[in-house]
Amino acid sequence: MLAEGKLASPARSTIFGFRVPLYSELDPQAVQLANWILFQSSYSLARRRLSIDQTLAVGVNDFNFDYDNGMLKGTANLLPSVTLPKLQTELAQLGGDFARLSEEEYDAYLKQLFISAQDDGLRNEGLVAFAAQSWGKFGGLQYLQDMLSGKAAADLRNKTKALVDEYVKADNLVLVHGKGDK
Amino acid sequence: MFGSGAWGAASVQQSKLSNGSPFLAAVDSGPPRQIVTVVYETGCKELPRGHVAAASLLEYLMLEGPVGKSNAEYRRELFLLNASISMSVAGRGVLLVVTAPPSTLKAALQISSELVQKPKLVEDQLQIAQQRSISRRRAQQQDMRFLTDLAAQRYLYPGHPDAYSCISKISDIQGLGLEALKSDWAVLTQPSRRAFGTVGPMPIAAVRTLIEATLLKDSKARYEAGAALEPATFRKPSSPSGTDVVLLEQPEAQDNQVLYIWPHALKADTADFATAEIAFTLLGGGFTGRLQQELREKRGLTYGAFADIDDELPQYIGASFAGGEKVARLIQELPQVYAAFVAEQQTDERIGIAKEALVTSFRESTELPLDSFLMALDARFYGRDPNAWRGRAERWAAVTKSGLEQFIRARMNSKPSYLIVAGDSKVLLPVLEQAGYAKESIKTLSADEL
């Protein structure tokens, strides 16, 4: 789905993502890990494809996972020569990129996610926000406890893979761009 | 050995490594990763005139990784180690931070050593770094709040490293070539000027051993302390009225920034400074400060107004912003509200609330042993007593109502020495003249002149 925003964007900002069910219907760690690998990690698949292994965009980040629901998404500012169809083609590859992750890479992403969670939980203020997210987004505190203790859910890799296989596909991609951008 | 405080404050050990380099260390079992810091006690202050641009260029170049590895390979290597390496350049020094889990710290330190030894100072990377630096600088030049803060440093304390922020003119970024950059890199990363630190879950002795085996292995240079810096000297206003005006030109701007500056002679982490902090919390702290209550709530002149005391540069500030006809009133009324505050009697209730706000904020920012380490590192960086911050809560508690009022009347009772405004001069010049600022006292600068 391609959507044009109402305002022009001099920085060629785009938002993109893949629609998923409400997070309360999914395995909490699987949906968080999927978003982490695709968009949130400093070495996310989106960053690797758009600004590390190629130079197509800058400012590649995840977008509002903490606040929103029902879509795993990221943002990027396209470089002048990059077209929207090119971006679409690249984003459509993310599912395949995930499938090709080595065991070593997968383990590094998971460890990175746990480290990030443990850093977030160091201070009272962060811990409160984390607890609210666990409760509100995932229906209880088990998610919080598992993340802080670095305990991976049973069969997490397969659950995450199943989520990505089902939803991270070209025909489930949503891409929003500035007015008049091509 | 520094003592522990009442909350989260950990012991921060100070010792020396085998080459005489200072070594600050603390244990914090909370974070999952170990942090190792290397401060090169050099910074922009030691670069030749016109070479300040090297700071931002080198920061971007360091992101590319060392010679012999592509950026993709470098990023991947750090990712698989769950490590990060960052470098920032400031007026007083260069800070290198390596963060990694205990199991991969050694490998991460080795990569950081490689990065410093073999930086990717090559022409095509330099051009990319120049584009990024210029792009960032152009964005800063359109940020009027940023510009007024920069003027409050650069114009008022010309040449002092604490007022540098290592921000350079765009022409200097464009003009700095590869050979000059290589020379600047050598100046900034002199092995003899390194001070080390670490905080995290690992035993201090284990990290010391790793640092000796990796970071000190590349050079046997004995540590040499640089010359101590003189404190920044406030540029005295030249106007007979006692208030100079600096106008930062932003053609066609729809909004305006207003910043008043008063000099002070207080040292951070002293009883007088603690008193000043309470005074400024009452005057301009957040939504309950006097400035906000008067200028925003009662008079509707602005979305926000605040005041603060700087602990690195000797100045008090009072700041706000407004557009249209409101800026004229803001320029006149901010100092009037300040003067009224100085003259009034304070209440025990409000003083108590201000103290509680300061203590709560302080406790939040020092709840971890990691914070104690960062406080000690910061204090050492700015040439202060690494232990003095620990007494802040006690110093605030000791401030009495009469002591506070005496301080305010004696040390805050003066006209501002500077008014810094940013906006369209076509709008601001008539407003300033109407407010009584003579043309001769107004200096107009463009963003790139700072």
XYZ file of C-alpha atoms in Angstrom:
632
model
C 0.000 0.000 0.000
C 1.443 3.326 -1.043
C 0.112 6.414 0.713
C 0.937 10.044 -0.023
C 1.056 12.487 2.847
C -0.587 15.897 2.735
C 2.639 17.820 3.168
C 5.764 17.936 1.050
C 8.892 16.804 2.855
C 12.138 18.564 1.928
C 14.084 15.816 3.678
C 12.236 13.084 1.698
C 10.967 11.489 4.897
C 9.189 8.171 4.591
C 7.470 5.846 7.027
C 7.074 2.188 6.157
C 6.083 -1.064 7.782
C 4.220 -4.312 7.784
C 0.772 -4.764 9.270
C 0.470 -7.317 12.065
C -2.332 -8.260 14.508
C -2.599 -6.405 17.809
C 0.414 -7.296 19.904
C -1.720 -8.832 22.655
C -2.602 -11.561 20.138
C 1.038 -12.356 19.424
C 3.900 -13.779 21.425
C 5.372 -10.682 23.161
C 9.007 -11.540 22.719
C 8.495 -12.678 19.128
C 6.875 -9.404 18.073
C 9.448 -7.308 19.955
C 12.329 -9.330 18.505
C 10.912 -9.102 14.989
C 10.655 -5.307 15.297
C 14.114 -5.173 16.807
C 15.723 -7.117 14.008
C 13.812 -5.373 11.246
C 13.897 -1.760 12.460
C 15.020 -1.027 16.017
C 18.491 -2.465 16.362
C 21.474 -0.226 15.601
C 22.298 -2.974 13.072
C 18.710 -3.595 11.940
C 18.005 -5.238 8.617
C 16.486 -1.969 7.378
C 19.612 -0.038 8.283
C 21.851 -2.624 6.736
C 19.925 -2.588 3.493
C 19.335 1.174 3.260
C 22.388 2.828 4.782
C 25.152 0.354 5.675
C 25.474 -2.121 2.817
C 24.142 0.480 0.368
C 23.755 4.237 0.637
C 20.106 4.833 -0.193
C 18.898 6.693 2.886
C 19.899 8.379 6.115
C 18.152 8.502 9.455
C 16.945 4.901 9.255
C 15.160 4.121 12.527
C 12.221 2.299 13.951
C 9.106 4.341 14.608
C 6.932 4.396 17.703
C 6.916 0.704 18.596
C 6.381 1.708 22.213
C 3.328 3.844 21.499
C 1.612 2.192 18.561
C 0.131 -1.202 17.823
C -0.659 -3.391 14.867
C 2.258 -2.460 12.621
C 6.016 -2.999 12.735
C 7.521 0.113 11.180
C 10.483 2.288 10.496
C 11.418 5.618 8.968
C 14.087 6.809 6.569
C 15.074 9.957 4.688
C 15.780 9.006 1.119
C 18.794 10.371 -0.700
C 17.989 12.552 -3.726
C 18.551 9.913 -6.411
C 16.504 7.148 -4.779
C 12.978 6.564 -6.081
C 10.006 5.285 -4.120
C 9.756 2.128 -6.280
C 13.406 1.455 -5.425
C 12.612 1.803 -1.716
C 9.635 -0.517 -2.086
C 11.799 -3.119 -3.799
C 14.381 -2.938 -1.030
C 11.844 -3.161 1.781
C 10.218 -6.149 0.110
C 13.526 -7.983 0.608
C 13.502 -7.694 4.396
C 11.617 -10.980 4.873
C 14.245 -12.779 2.825
C 17.039 -11.040 4.748
C 15.550 -12.344 7.978
C 15.344 -15.889 6.601
C 19.042 -15.777 5.724
C 20.206 -14.728 9.198
C 22.910 -17.002 10.546
C 22.693 -18.520 14.010
C 25.453 -16.137 15.110
C 23.555 -13.074 13.866
C 20.286 -14.167 15.405
C 21.972 -14.751 18.767
C 23.645 -11.326 18.553
C 20.306 -9.604 17.891
C 18.662 -11.416 20.776
C 21.489 -10.571 23.140
C 21.442 -6.960 21.948
C 17.702 -6.765 22.663
C 18.140 -8.139 26.176
C 21.014 -5.718 26.838
C 18.815 -2.840 25.700
C 15.981 -3.986 27.974
C 18.326 -4.341 30.943
C 19.759 -0.873 30.330
C 16.201 0.527 30.198
C 15.392 -1.130 33.508
C 18.376 0.267 35.430
C 16.601 3.378 36.694
C 13.318 3.635 38.540
C 11.878 5.912 35.878
C 12.740 3.494 33.077
C 11.512 0.523 35.054
C 8.142 2.151 35.611
C 7.759 2.870 31.901
C 8.834 -0.653 31.044
C 6.313 -2.128 33.480
C 3.561 0.027 31.985
C 4.471 -1.143 28.518
C 4.553 -4.781 29.545
C 1.178 -4.511 31.210
C -0.502 -2.367 28.602
C 0.909 -3.869 25.466
C 1.406 -7.459 26.446
C -1.181 -8.019 29.155
C 1.020 -8.680 32.177
C 4.440 -8.484 33.794
C 5.854 -11.779 32.532
C 7.290 -10.000 29.506
C 9.068 -7.504 31.762
C 10.497 -10.238 33.973
C 11.727 -12.310 31.051
C 13.348 -9.359 29.319
C 15.122 -8.145 32.439
C 16.414 -11.611 33.222
C 17.425 -12.321 29.622
C 15.200 -15.375 29.450
C 14.168 -16.239 25.918
C 10.670 -17.661 25.464
C 10.412 -21.299 24.460
C 10.879 -21.769 20.735
C 11.350 -18.015 20.284
C 13.296 -18.280 17.054
C 10.621 -20.303 15.327
C 7.856 -18.045 16.619
C 9.657 -14.952 15.377
C 10.375 -16.610 12.054
C 6.717 -17.587 11.685
C 5.656 -13.988 12.386
C 8.078 -12.609 9.831
C 7.163 -15.260 7.227
C 3.481 -14.421 7.549
C 3.564 -10.634 7.701
C 6.829 -9.263 6.321
C 5.938 -9.548 2.671
C 5.686 -7.198 -0.281
C 1.885 -7.334 -0.418
C 1.652 -6.399 3.271
C 3.986 -3.404 3.035
C 2.690 0.067 3.852
C 4.776 3.006 2.660
C 3.925 6.632 3.382
C 5.812 9.387 1.598
C 5.737 13.170 1.372
C 3.439 14.952 -1.036
C 4.708 14.922 -4.586
C 7.588 12.567 -3.887
C 8.345 9.896 -6.463
C 39.448 6.580 47.428
C 36.317 8.727 47.446
C 33.638 8.043 50.022
C 30.150 6.772 49.341
C 27.088 8.946 49.694
C 23.693 8.061 50.983
C 22.090 6.909 47.771
C 23.491 4.774 44.961
C 26.711 6.747 45.210
C 29.516 4.268 44.868
C 33.164 4.439 45.686
C 35.143 5.764 42.755
C 38.752 4.681 43.000
C 41.495 6.820 41.631
C 44.863 5.293 40.890
C 47.454 5.257 38.113
C 48.265 2.810 35.353
C 51.781 1.569 34.644
C 52.577 4.599 32.442
C 51.382 7.076 35.059
C 47.999 7.735 33.402
C 45.198 8.530 35.852
C 42.670 5.712 36.196
C 39.177 6.316 37.609
C 37.212 3.157 38.333
C 33.956 2.028 39.900
C 31.987 -1.183 40.066
C 28.307 -1.199 39.116
C 26.720 -4.634 38.965
C 23.546 -3.255 37.350
C 24.448 -2.612 33.708
C 24.941 -5.638 31.470
C 28.003 -4.127 29.800
C 31.314 -2.653 30.891
C 32.226 0.904 29.926
C 35.835 1.953 29.356
C 36.592 5.634 28.798
C 39.720 7.202 27.383
C 39.996 10.977 27.734
C 42.701 12.539 25.610
C 43.334 15.734 27.552
C 43.909 17.726 24.384
C 40.780 18.900 22.549
C 40.153 21.781 20.154
C 42.151 24.116 22.384
C 45.355 22.523 21.116
C 44.570 22.776 17.419
C 45.942 25.570 15.223
C 43.678 28.533 14.532
C 41.099 27.700 11.877
C 41.356 23.959 12.521
C 38.395 23.621 14.867
C 36.563 22.058 11.903
C 38.737 18.994 12.466
C 36.551 18.107 15.450
C 33.332 17.382 13.565
C 35.163 15.958 10.562
C 37.035 13.471 12.715
C 33.877 12.506 14.630
C 32.252 11.520 11.340
C 35.387 9.801 10.055
C 35.646 7.681 13.195
C 32.223 6.198 12.414
C 33.716 4.589 9.307
C 36.036 2.264 11.206
C 39.766 1.684 10.746
C 41.744 1.342 7.552
C 41.562 -2.192 6.209
C 37.870 -2.715 6.996
C 34.865 -1.474 5.104
C 32.263 0.364 7.133
C 29.924 -2.604 6.725
C 32.584 -4.997 8.067
C 33.349 -2.681 10.986
C 29.680 -2.284 11.935
C 29.137 -6.028 11.671
C 32.158 -6.812 13.818
C 30.916 -4.511 16.602
C 27.398 -5.891 16.291
C 28.534 -9.493 16.746
C 30.480 -8.422 19.845
C 27.440 -6.457 21.149
C 29.886 -3.594 21.478
C 29.874 0.088 20.618
C 32.672 2.602 20.173
C 32.055 6.333 20.142
C 34.302 9.351 19.957
C 33.523 13.003 20.589
C 35.755 16.051 20.482
C 35.295 18.996 22.848
C 37.253 22.089 23.720
C 39.101 20.491 26.627
C 39.529 16.937 25.355
C 38.588 13.998 23.199
C 36.401 11.297 24.730
C 36.563 7.738 23.463
C 33.998 5.355 24.967
C 34.081 1.592 24.485
C 31.069 -0.382 25.747
C 30.910 -4.168 25.617
C 29.800 -7.211 27.605
C 32.588 -8.611 29.806
C 33.050 -11.581 27.482
C 33.889 -9.413 24.468
C 35.483 -6.349 26.097
C 39.012 -7.341 25.171
C 38.127 -7.668 21.486
C 36.272 -4.332 21.557
C 39.238 -2.562 23.147
C 41.508 -3.998 20.477
C 39.239 -2.641 17.748
C 39.199 0.791 19.387
C 42.977 0.766 19.523
C 43.054 -0.119 15.841
C 40.646 2.735 15.121
C 42.880 5.289 16.798
C 46.060 3.896 15.245
C 44.656 3.563 11.713
C 41.899 6.124 11.139
C 40.371 6.202 7.703
C 41.785 9.598 6.748
C 41.364 9.316 2.994
C 40.055 11.752 0.426
C 36.705 10.169 -0.465
C 35.779 9.686 3.198
C 36.838 13.244 3.972
C 34.481 14.575 1.315
C 31.565 12.643 2.803
C 32.469 13.876 6.284
C 32.610 17.454 4.977
C 29.141 17.145 3.448
C 27.732 15.785 6.704
C 29.452 18.429 8.817
C 28.242 21.233 6.576
C 24.727 19.833 6.556
C 24.710 19.726 10.358
C 26.146 23.210 10.603
C 23.508 24.614 8.249
C 20.760 23.040 10.355
C 22.312 24.620 13.469
C 22.422 28.013 11.761
C 18.660 27.911 11.379
C 18.058 26.948 14.970
C 17.707 30.291 16.735
C 17.689 28.814 20.210
C 20.962 27.053 19.427
C 22.426 30.270 18.046
C 21.563 32.366 21.085
C 23.145 29.748 23.354
C 26.205 29.646 21.118
C 26.509 33.437 21.194
C 26.234 33.335 24.999
C 29.364 31.199 24.920
C 31.407 32.200 21.889
C 30.834 35.940 21.899
C 31.072 36.417 25.638
C 34.118 34.200 26.232
C 36.140 34.526 23.032
C 38.780 31.884 22.675
C 38.052 29.911 25.850
C 37.831 26.121 25.315
C 34.727 25.816 27.488
C 32.966 28.162 25.087
C 34.137 26.328 22.009
C 31.774 23.419 21.513
C 34.246 22.811 18.653
C 31.799 24.427 16.255
C 33.462 25.921 13.217
C 32.592 28.108 10.272
C 31.415 26.367 7.110
C 34.341 27.895 5.205
C 36.755 26.228 7.644
C 35.062 22.851 7.145
C 35.407 23.240 3.393
C 38.961 24.447 3.607
C 40.491 21.809 5.857
C 42.480 19.339 3.729
C 43.677 15.829 4.393
C 47.238 16.680 5.409
C 46.040 19.214 7.953
C 43.534 16.702 9.269
C 46.207 14.054 9.744
C 48.300 16.510 11.667
C 45.293 17.506 13.808
C 44.515 13.858 14.512
C 48.041 13.327 15.797
C 47.680 16.353 18.103
C 44.293 15.238 19.430
C 45.278 11.606 20.097
C 48.686 11.957 21.690
C 49.227 8.769 23.706
C 50.964 10.665 26.511
C 47.846 12.721 27.236
C 45.422 9.896 28.066
C 43.404 9.453 31.249
C 41.440 6.215 31.605
C 38.289 5.156 33.367
C 35.929 2.250 33.736
C 32.584 1.382 35.307
C 30.489 -1.769 35.105
C 30.061 -5.245 36.508
C 33.665 -6.417 36.099
C 36.260 -6.367 38.894
C 38.398 -3.258 38.551
C 41.642 -5.213 38.534
C 40.461 -7.293 35.584
C 39.643 -4.209 33.519
C 42.930 -2.579 34.459
C 44.750 -5.670 33.153
C 42.794 -5.515 29.891
C 43.524 -1.829 29.398
C 47.218 -2.372 30.024
C 47.241 -5.274 27.547
C 45.309 -3.533 24.771
C 45.226 0.270 24.945
C 48.613 0.831 26.566
C 50.275 -1.804 24.446
C 50.364 0.579 21.462
C 52.510 3.150 23.228
C 54.845 3.195 26.202
C 54.581 7.006 26.428
C 54.527 8.262 30.005
C 51.520 10.343 30.945
C 51.975 14.106 30.836
C 49.374 16.417 32.303
C 48.610 19.489 30.234
C 48.658 23.014 31.632
C 45.672 23.871 33.820
C 43.170 26.134 32.106
C 42.441 29.607 33.363
C 38.764 30.189 34.113
C 36.746 31.807 31.334
C 36.763 35.621 31.504
C 33.472 37.376 30.855
C 33.662 40.011 28.112
C 32.631 43.281 29.768
C 29.941 45.287 27.988
C 31.097 48.517 26.427
C 27.808 50.381 26.416
C 27.534 53.274 28.911
C 24.167 51.863 29.997
C 25.893 48.641 31.060
C 23.934 46.374 28.695
C 25.261 45.449 25.273
C 22.982 43.910 22.666
C 23.949 41.157 20.239
C 21.476 40.657 17.408
C 21.756 37.382 15.511
C 20.350 38.059 12.092
C 17.814 35.568 10.763
C 16.107 37.180 7.782
C 12.358 36.580 7.504
C 12.216 34.785 10.873
C 8.666 34.704 12.265
C 9.772 34.133 15.825
C 12.436 35.617 18.074
C 14.688 34.328 20.837
C 15.518 36.540 23.801
C 18.399 35.807 26.169
C 19.571 38.023 29.015
C 22.962 37.382 30.606
C 24.400 38.442 33.943
C 27.980 37.520 34.950
C 28.731 35.808 38.243
C 31.894 34.901 40.162
C 30.687 31.688 41.780
C 32.402 28.341 41.736
C 30.381 25.179 41.206
C 29.912 22.868 44.209
C 30.253 25.635 46.822
C 27.809 26.941 49.413
C 27.217 30.145 47.429
C 26.539 28.177 44.277
C 24.015 26.029 46.150
C 22.249 29.199 47.277
C 22.206 30.463 43.712
C 20.703 27.206 42.494
C 17.785 27.602 44.891
C 17.336 31.228 43.809
C 17.247 30.234 40.166
C 14.850 27.389 40.786
C 12.487 29.923 42.340
C 13.014 32.468 39.581
C 13.077 30.343 36.518
C 12.747 26.650 37.196
C 10.161 24.943 34.996
C 6.479 25.801 35.049
C 6.442 27.000 38.640
C 9.291 29.494 38.257
C 8.469 33.181 38.585
C 9.372 33.970 34.983
C 7.018 31.335 33.634
C 4.202 32.347 35.956
C 4.469 36.019 35.064
C 5.419 36.042 31.424
C 3.402 33.052 30.269
C 0.530 32.492 32.708
C -0.345 36.046 33.683
C 0.815 38.128 30.725
C 0.480 35.621 27.867
C 3.672 36.768 26.201
C 5.388 33.457 25.562
C 5.082 29.699 25.611
C 8.094 29.438 27.892
C 10.498 31.491 30.000
C 13.212 30.197 32.273
C 16.342 31.241 34.123
C 19.381 29.243 35.131
C 22.911 29.436 36.470
C 25.695 27.944 34.375
C 28.203 25.784 36.258
C 30.909 25.846 33.601
C 30.777 29.426 32.345
C 30.330 32.227 34.909
C 26.896 33.481 33.892
C 23.273 33.573 34.890
C 20.765 33.492 32.059
C 17.130 34.417 31.597
C 15.600 33.197 28.338
C 12.350 33.249 26.437
C 10.933 33.570 22.930
C 8.029 35.234 21.194
C 6.845 36.483 17.850
C 5.091 39.556 16.597
C 4.305 42.385 18.959
C 4.871 40.233 22.036
C 8.635 40.237 21.665
C 8.710 43.981 22.304
C 7.019 43.474 25.670
C 9.132 40.402 26.443
C 12.353 42.352 25.935
C 11.191 45.044 28.342
C 9.390 42.924 30.890
C 11.722 39.961 31.448
C 14.322 42.087 33.261
C 11.504 43.835 35.143
C 10.227 40.497 36.446
C 13.809 39.592 37.382
C 14.238 42.870 39.280
C 10.911 42.426 41.091
C 11.970 38.923 42.147
C 15.244 40.276 43.538
C 13.368 42.854 45.615
C 10.667 40.609 47.051
C 10.625 38.520 50.207
C 10.768 34.761 49.746
C 8.518 32.353 51.637
C 9.574 29.275 53.587
C 7.063 27.210 51.653
C 8.416 28.127 48.246
C 12.008 27.696 49.386
C 11.132 24.247 50.711
C 9.557 23.262 47.408
C 12.576 24.505 45.471
C 14.944 22.537 47.698
C 12.872 19.411 47.333
C 12.830 19.761 43.541
C 16.609 20.085 43.452
C 17.196 17.142 45.788
C 14.762 14.898 43.907
C 16.364 15.707 40.589
C 19.812 15.173 42.076
C 18.844 11.821 43.548
C 17.402 10.670 40.242
C 20.572 11.614 38.413
C 22.834 9.888 40.933
C 20.872 6.751 41.766
C 23.396 4.394 40.173
C 27.102 3.767 40.837
C 27.481 4.493 37.125
C 26.330 8.051 37.888
C 28.994 8.486 40.569
C 31.610 7.495 38.048
C 30.265 9.901 35.421
C 30.154 12.734 37.987
C 33.774 12.075 38.926
C 34.782 11.904 35.265
C 32.970 15.164 34.492
C 34.480 16.940 37.484
C 37.977 15.850 36.514
C 37.377 16.918 32.918
C 36.484 20.442 34.036
C 39.288 20.682 36.567
C 37.039 20.446 39.642
C 37.276 18.391 42.812
C 35.872 14.947 41.816
C 34.392 14.555 45.297
C 32.712 17.924 45.781
C 29.390 17.087 44.084
C 28.570 14.613 46.835
C 27.723 17.364 49.317
C 25.101 19.067 47.149
C 22.044 17.936 49.088
C 23.651 19.022 52.372
C 24.585 22.410 50.911
C 20.999 22.998 49.748
C 19.643 21.927 53.123
C 21.928 24.434 54.866
C 20.552 27.438 52.958
C 18.347 29.612 55.197
C 15.655 32.069 54.181
C 17.668 35.052 55.364
C 20.822 33.705 53.718
C 18.961 33.252 50.451
C 17.478 36.760 50.508
C 20.860 38.283 51.366
C 22.467 36.408 48.519
C 19.801 37.459 46.026
C 20.070 41.135 46.957
C 23.854 41.160 47.014
C 24.743 38.881 44.094
C 21.783 39.056 41.721
C 20.887 42.712 42.040
C 22.258 44.160 38.829
C 21.253 45.016 35.315
C 21.936 42.348 32.713
C 25.247 42.809 30.963
C 24.019 41.396 27.686
C 20.853 40.964 25.737
C 21.167 38.429 22.940
C 18.287 38.313 20.474
C 17.804 36.245 17.353
C 15.363 37.086 14.611
C 14.771 39.385 11.682
C 16.650 42.653 12.218
C 13.902 44.570 10.369
C 11.582 43.590 13.230
C 14.031 43.631 16.108
C 15.985 46.854 15.546
C 12.961 49.138 15.977
C 11.841 47.062 18.981
C 15.268 47.379 20.601
C 15.441 51.109 20.033
C 11.991 51.508 21.478
C 13.141 49.559 24.519
C 15.875 52.145 24.989
C 18.881 50.290 23.548
C 20.974 52.778 21.589
C 22.050 51.780 18.104
C 25.707 52.002 19.114
C 25.183 49.286 21.729
C 23.736 46.836 19.208
C 26.101 44.480 17.429
C 24.577 42.516 14.541
C 26.094 39.142 13.665
C 25.223 36.489 11.106
C 25.078 32.836 12.152
C 28.338 32.034 10.416
C 30.219 34.764 12.244
C 29.887 33.022 15.588
